[in-house]
């Protein structure tokens, strides 16, 4: 085992440089200043020597001063030092009391500006409100509940009285007729407001005599033809009527009232634009149109069918729509309700014999009603005229108008009749409606020139007219 210190001779020389007598004196003085405390049994400590130290090392250990106990700094609030006497505490308390009395004697000044001093003073000057006792609050709650209950009973009584009065009035013998008349008035008002039922007559103001003279001159050039003409200026109501009420074979112009009936059914919800219609063999018709070359069973949407009926004048599409709308009898009754006196469907298309009839005034009356917002909704009206603007055959009325003029029209062509009816918008803002139906012997081609000349004379007159 390695020794902790060097040899005893060296330790004794280092630890005791003085005489043994002085050592004894020093030890006695230490014992007086530091009395020896009774030793308690020590617990086991770490790094304690297992063997006792040699006697020569004991004086060295006694000479080492004991460690001072380190006290942590106080974390609490600062206190008055212990050395301060009771007199100092009393003087400090007196000084604080003196400063407090001086502060109370000085007037209080607040740095914040006072807002509305009048209201504050009035509020301070008011006497304090009396405290509510639980008895008074209970009385008030009872009274409020009574008032609420009485109000509810009053309302209930009024309702019972109204109901009983209504029942008594219905039980009276003379009241039923008045109620029925009121209901009829309401229904009539609703019908009047509905755009799908109202018939709007053509508002005729005066006849355009100068233009009529010119048209008579043109008609005289075609003695073999019998034209029916009706013209009206939408803005002024001025008109021309030449055989306007004469019933003439309608040819394909009968498709115009069928188109109006279709959009009226759309507005009423009886048919939808995307409903699928099936072309049956009974619908197939010769003449104009390309649907006749498709196989029976082919399906088209309702809007496609109506568009083909006007744009390419498809006869098969017309027969499909007539059946989808309820048949010829239903449509004839509808035409009569619109005020069309001479418009009748007697046969399915192509109607080569010309049994389906109409008149120039009927066609203009129909287009005028749609133009004024009658019979169909505004949305359907716009769609209807856009379809008529796409008519492929532009060999009749469109040949008599200038560039930039917009025309929505429908033609008709049979061996015995040639026709065109439309709404024309001029560049100067005028709008007029014109229908020309010409009876001809055995498909006379001069009827084409007659319709073009009538259209040209009308356009030139209204385009240059200031009225």
XYZ file of C-alpha atoms in Angstrom:
467
model
C 0.000 0.000 0.000
C 1.274 3.453 -0.994
C 1.698 5.896 1.887
C -0.327 9.085 1.781
C 2.462 11.324 3.101
C 6.292 11.086 3.049
C 8.334 9.704 5.917
C 7.532 10.721 9.483
C 10.722 12.689 9.880
C 9.892 15.140 7.134
C 6.315 15.642 8.365
C 7.409 16.267 11.847
C 9.891 18.893 10.680
C 7.298 20.698 8.533
C 4.378 20.532 10.929
C 6.291 21.484 14.131
C 8.813 24.248 13.451
C 8.607 25.470 17.067
C 9.244 23.853 20.317
C 7.046 21.329 21.947
C 6.317 23.766 24.728
C 4.853 26.247 22.311
C 2.733 23.482 20.816
C 1.224 22.680 24.118
C 0.479 26.347 24.780
C -1.177 26.787 21.420
C -3.247 23.670 21.859
C -4.398 24.835 25.273
C -5.354 28.252 23.886
C -7.372 26.616 21.053
C -9.158 24.437 23.514
C -10.189 27.478 25.516
C -11.422 29.439 22.498
C -13.100 26.417 20.857
C -14.457 24.083 23.434
C -14.634 20.528 22.362
C -18.133 19.291 21.621
C -19.172 15.806 22.390
C -18.674 13.550 19.418
C -21.677 11.757 17.926
C -21.452 8.501 16.152
C -20.642 9.285 12.540
C -22.334 7.758 9.563
C -20.380 6.048 6.912
C -18.827 8.563 4.512
C -17.193 8.161 1.201
C -13.414 8.406 0.727
C -12.695 7.925 4.458
C -9.409 6.318 5.239
C -9.801 2.765 6.423
C -6.758 2.939 8.665
C -5.950 5.529 11.419
C -3.455 8.182 10.630
C -0.017 8.012 12.225
C 0.463 10.069 15.397
C 2.849 12.368 13.615
C 0.026 13.673 11.277
C -2.479 14.654 13.957
C -0.921 18.084 14.792
C -1.148 19.021 11.069
C -4.816 18.202 10.881
C -5.588 20.173 14.020
C -3.883 23.291 12.612
C -6.321 23.451 9.601
C -9.101 26.018 10.378
C -12.691 24.716 10.104
C -14.788 25.594 7.024
C -17.336 28.356 7.292
C -20.905 27.440 6.508
C -22.039 29.142 3.279
C -25.452 30.703 3.664
C -27.409 31.229 0.387
C -28.660 34.749 -0.328
C -32.179 35.607 0.776
C -34.790 35.306 -1.925
C -37.565 36.985 0.057
C -38.260 40.670 0.239
C -35.734 42.877 1.958
C -36.243 43.245 5.648
C -35.128 45.795 8.132
C -31.539 45.055 9.161
C -31.195 43.349 12.462
C -28.943 46.062 13.794
C -31.694 48.664 13.413
C -33.084 49.572 16.780
C -36.677 50.074 17.831
C -36.111 53.813 17.984
C -35.080 53.916 14.290
C -38.184 51.954 13.355
C -40.381 54.358 15.278
C -38.756 57.420 13.668
C -39.263 55.959 10.213
C -42.934 55.261 10.949
C -43.415 58.810 12.195
C -41.790 60.200 9.048
C -44.137 58.217 6.824
C -47.159 59.418 8.770
C -46.002 63.027 8.425
C -45.547 62.734 4.664
C -48.996 61.136 4.297
C -50.663 64.003 6.226
C -48.918 66.602 4.005
C -50.098 64.801 0.856
C -53.682 64.737 2.095
C -53.688 68.486 2.794
C -52.587 69.363 -0.782
C -55.407 69.704 -3.460
C -55.784 66.726 -5.792
C -55.112 67.471 -9.464
C -55.788 64.876 -12.153
C -53.863 65.010 -15.400
C -56.701 63.368 -17.385
C -59.294 65.864 -18.701
C -62.771 65.370 -17.348
C -65.407 64.708 -19.972
C -68.906 66.082 -19.588
C -68.554 67.563 -16.078
C -72.173 68.628 -16.068
C -73.413 65.063 -16.364
C -70.967 63.881 -13.748
C -72.024 66.577 -11.279
C -75.697 65.909 -11.953
C -75.129 62.232 -11.433
C -73.295 62.889 -8.159
C -75.949 65.319 -7.007
C -78.734 62.756 -7.485
C -79.792 60.893 -4.392
C -78.866 57.224 -4.236
C -81.444 54.822 -5.628
C -83.374 52.848 -3.065
C -82.467 49.215 -2.850
C -85.030 46.839 -4.303
C -86.384 44.453 -1.856
C -87.063 40.874 -2.970
C -90.756 41.441 -2.232
C -91.103 44.295 -4.758
C -89.166 42.401 -7.461
C -91.426 39.418 -6.931
C -94.523 41.629 -7.305
C -93.184 43.091 -10.552
C -92.462 39.646 -12.009
C -95.972 38.498 -11.123
C -97.536 41.591 -12.714
C -95.478 41.183 -15.933
C -96.501 37.540 -16.240
C -100.157 38.539 -15.788
C -99.861 41.172 -18.549
C -98.190 38.662 -20.882
C -100.895 36.089 -20.245
C -103.634 38.637 -20.868
C -101.992 39.693 -24.160
C -101.806 36.105 -25.362
C -105.455 35.506 -24.503
C -106.434 38.685 -26.378
C -104.573 37.585 -29.519
C -106.139 34.118 -29.303
C -109.602 35.646 -28.936
C -109.085 37.865 -31.986
C -107.975 34.859 -34.062
C -111.024 32.853 -33.005
C -113.272 35.784 -33.861
C -111.783 36.138 -37.344
C -112.165 32.418 -38.053
C -115.735 32.315 -36.800
C -116.643 35.413 -38.834
C -115.226 33.820 -41.981
C -117.204 30.647 -41.395
C -120.409 32.585 -40.801
C -119.914 34.620 -43.962
C -119.431 31.435 -45.969
C -122.603 29.931 -44.509
C -124.718 32.917 -45.561
C -126.756 32.289 -48.705
C -125.600 35.379 -50.596
C -121.925 35.150 -49.725
C -120.959 32.170 -51.890
C -121.517 34.022 -55.134
C -119.408 36.957 -53.955
C -116.569 34.648 -52.971
C -116.715 32.869 -56.303
C -116.669 36.177 -58.133
C -113.649 37.311 -56.128
C -111.854 34.059 -56.945
C -112.725 34.502 -60.611
C -111.367 38.045 -60.523
C -108.102 36.800 -59.013
C -107.784 34.105 -61.660
C -108.535 36.575 -64.419
C -105.878 38.953 -63.082
C -103.376 36.115 -63.014
C -104.269 35.182 -66.566
C -103.912 38.809 -67.634
C -100.429 38.960 -66.138
C -99.339 35.641 -67.630
C -97.401 36.188 -70.896
C -98.420 32.758 -72.183
C -102.182 33.485 -72.431
C -102.659 37.185 -73.163
C -103.745 37.913 -76.750
C -102.432 41.330 -77.799
C -104.157 42.759 -80.857
C -102.283 44.724 -83.480
C -102.484 48.425 -82.643
C -103.415 50.061 -85.956
C -103.324 53.846 -85.999
C -103.408 55.060 -89.635
C -102.974 53.643 -93.109
C -99.799 54.523 -95.025
C -101.538 55.710 -98.191
C -98.407 56.794 -100.060
C -96.790 53.405 -99.700
C -100.006 51.614 -100.522
C -100.220 53.505 -103.812
C -96.731 52.338 -104.720
C -97.551 48.738 -103.826
C -100.722 48.824 -105.910
C -98.586 49.876 -108.868
C -96.261 46.911 -108.305
C -99.149 44.438 -107.969
C -100.634 45.683 -111.249
C -97.548 44.425 -113.029
C -98.454 40.818 -112.089
C -102.079 40.333 -113.186
C -101.984 36.551 -112.848
C -101.127 36.690 -109.169
C -103.386 37.441 -106.199
C -101.323 38.710 -103.259
C -102.336 39.180 -99.649
C -100.238 41.811 -97.839
C -100.264 43.128 -94.297
C -97.689 45.601 -92.964
C -97.439 47.397 -89.617
C -94.880 49.815 -88.206
C -94.217 48.665 -84.662
C -93.225 52.133 -83.429
C -96.100 54.187 -84.852
C -98.853 51.623 -85.555
C -99.099 52.740 -89.183
C -100.224 49.887 -91.441
C -101.102 48.643 -94.922
C -103.825 46.059 -95.467
C -104.260 44.479 -98.925
C -106.424 41.357 -98.677
C -105.036 40.901 -95.183
C -108.008 38.935 -93.822
C -108.354 36.562 -96.815
C -107.679 32.914 -95.917
C -104.838 31.506 -98.046
C -103.109 28.140 -98.059
C -100.482 28.430 -95.326
C -97.818 26.107 -96.756
C -94.807 26.191 -94.399
C -95.839 29.453 -92.733
C -98.083 27.262 -90.529
C -94.851 26.324 -88.727
C -94.690 29.782 -87.099
C -97.789 29.279 -84.870
C -96.583 25.718 -84.145
C -93.261 27.172 -82.963
C -95.049 29.654 -80.688
C -97.181 26.848 -79.259
C -94.017 24.826 -78.587
C -92.341 27.596 -76.570
C -95.573 28.256 -74.703
C -95.598 24.590 -73.657
C -91.969 24.958 -72.562
C -92.858 27.960 -70.396
C -95.763 26.034 -68.847
C -93.535 23.036 -68.075
C -95.458 20.613 -70.282
C -92.346 19.930 -72.342
C -88.633 20.549 -71.844
C -86.077 21.644 -74.381
C -83.930 18.579 -73.735
C -86.772 16.045 -73.866
C -86.096 13.307 -76.377
C -88.624 12.915 -79.193
C -88.670 9.718 -81.263
C -89.244 9.935 -84.985
C -91.874 7.365 -85.912
C -92.663 6.136 -89.402
C -95.944 8.043 -89.332
C -94.030 11.316 -88.906
C -91.913 10.947 -92.015
C -92.920 13.486 -94.678
C -91.630 14.277 -98.150
C -90.589 17.695 -99.258
C -88.143 19.937 -97.399
C -85.928 18.718 -94.564
C -83.378 15.952 -94.007
C -85.001 14.019 -91.157
C -87.009 12.019 -93.683
C -83.827 10.220 -94.698
C -83.167 8.897 -91.192
C -84.393 5.565 -89.903
C -87.603 5.482 -87.872
C -86.752 5.316 -84.169
C -84.119 8.057 -84.395
C -84.313 10.394 -81.424
C -83.934 14.174 -81.341
C -84.234 16.683 -78.545
C -87.289 18.905 -78.582
C -85.168 21.996 -79.281
C -83.397 20.293 -82.198
C -86.752 19.316 -83.662
C -88.163 22.849 -83.367
C -85.002 24.348 -84.858
C -85.048 22.027 -87.877
C -88.743 22.818 -88.412
C -87.895 26.518 -88.993
C -84.290 26.709 -90.209
C -84.535 24.051 -92.956
C -88.363 23.907 -92.937
C -88.354 20.197 -92.062
C -91.826 18.705 -92.537
C -91.020 15.555 -90.504
C -89.986 17.694 -87.528
C -93.268 19.634 -87.819
C -95.331 16.446 -87.636
C -93.352 15.295 -84.575
C -94.004 18.577 -82.737
C -97.710 18.653 -83.629
C -98.129 15.219 -82.063
C -95.991 16.109 -79.012
C -98.149 19.204 -78.382
C -101.410 17.246 -78.375
C -102.438 17.046 -82.025
C -104.058 19.331 -84.586
C -107.365 19.801 -82.734
C -105.634 21.011 -79.574
C -103.489 23.435 -81.570
C -106.471 24.789 -83.519
C -108.270 25.630 -80.268
C -105.107 27.313 -79.048
C -104.846 29.383 -82.232
C -108.428 30.533 -81.821
C -107.699 31.652 -78.242
C -104.853 33.788 -79.583
C -107.227 35.605 -81.941
C -106.091 33.856 -85.119
C -109.330 33.493 -87.066
C -108.059 31.929 -90.306
C -105.172 29.768 -88.998
C -106.216 26.085 -89.039
C -104.333 22.772 -89.312
C -106.395 20.300 -91.348
C -103.722 17.868 -92.485
C -100.222 16.758 -91.608
C -97.340 18.096 -93.676
C -96.364 18.397 -96.465
C -100.075 19.219 -97.173
C -99.548 19.400 -100.932
C -103.230 20.144 -101.483
C -103.047 23.305 -99.333
C -105.769 22.485 -96.765
C -103.943 24.172 -93.908
C -104.864 27.842 -94.020
C -103.868 31.184 -92.579
C -103.966 34.876 -93.510
C -101.373 37.691 -93.636
C -103.088 39.527 -90.780
C -103.163 36.368 -88.582
C -99.429 35.872 -89.016
C -98.616 39.525 -88.279
C -100.981 39.489 -85.293
C -99.144 36.441 -83.918
C -95.650 37.890 -84.375
C -96.820 41.218 -82.928
C -98.084 39.537 -79.768
C -94.785 37.694 -79.282
C -92.829 40.892 -79.961
C -94.818 42.748 -77.269
C -94.077 40.066 -74.661
C -97.317 38.103 -75.007
C -97.990 34.376 -75.359
C -94.472 33.325 -74.316
C -91.873 34.457 -71.806
C -89.185 36.952 -72.737
C -86.535 34.248 -72.677
C -88.558 32.061 -75.045
C -89.327 35.075 -77.231
C -85.618 35.788 -77.723
C -84.888 32.147 -78.514
C -87.819 32.010 -80.947
C -86.657 35.025 -82.953
C -83.050 33.788 -82.987
C -84.266 30.554 -84.578
C -86.249 32.498 -87.202
C -83.169 34.607 -88.004
C -81.349 31.410 -89.067
C -83.820 30.522 -91.843
C -81.816 29.148 -94.786
C -84.142 30.278 -97.579
C -83.373 33.978 -98.106
C -84.696 34.307 -101.662
C -87.827 36.344 -100.890
C -88.139 39.138 -98.266
C -84.366 39.317 -97.513
C -83.684 40.214 -101.189
C -85.570 43.490 -100.860
C -83.709 44.902 -97.807
C -80.297 46.534 -97.463
C -77.131 45.293 -95.760
C -77.002 45.378 -92.006
C -80.749 44.899 -91.715
C -81.805 42.053 -89.416
C -84.714 39.860 -90.436
C -86.393 36.962 -88.594
C -88.722 35.252 -91.047
C -90.281 32.035 -92.341
C -91.046 31.109 -95.936
C -93.745 28.892 -97.450
C -93.780 27.236 -100.836
C -96.448 25.200 -102.607
C -97.498 24.960 -106.241
C -100.500 27.140 -105.485
C -98.911 29.627 -103.073
C -95.629 31.351 -102.268
C -95.222 33.210 -98.986
C -92.828 34.884 -96.581
C -93.508 36.544 -93.207
C -91.027 38.237 -90.933
C -89.890 40.966 -88.526
C -87.379 43.454 -89.946
C -85.057 45.735 -87.935
C -83.636 48.698 -89.858
C -80.358 50.480 -89.178
C -82.226 53.678 -88.280
C -83.912 51.872 -85.362
C -87.284 51.224 -86.979
C -88.952 47.829 -86.778
C -91.783 46.643 -88.960
C -93.678 43.411 -89.555
C -94.495 42.270 -93.088
C -96.386 39.262 -94.458
C -96.791 38.583 -98.183
C -98.748 35.515 -99.319
C -99.277 35.164 -103.084
C -101.754 32.844 -104.774
C -100.340 31.643 -108.072
C -101.446 29.317 -110.860
C -99.388 26.133 -111.151
C -96.166 27.279 -109.446
C -95.846 30.596 -111.273
C -92.249 31.862 -110.731
C -93.165 35.528 -111.108
C -94.497 35.333 -107.535
C -90.869 35.459 -106.388
C -90.354 38.832 -108.089
C -93.595 40.178 -106.655
C -92.579 39.393 -103.085
C -89.116 40.891 -103.631
C -90.553 44.084 -105.107
C -93.028 44.515 -102.239
C -90.204 44.024 -99.728
C -87.960 46.526 -101.553
C -90.614 49.260 -101.794
C -91.519 48.856 -98.108
C -87.873 48.953 -97.000
C -87.070 52.055 -99.048
C -90.102 53.940 -97.795
C -89.625 53.157 -94.060
C -85.862 53.530 -94.216
C -86.120 57.085 -95.606
C -89.246 58.074 -93.675
C -88.856 60.314 -90.632
C -92.153 59.247 -89.117
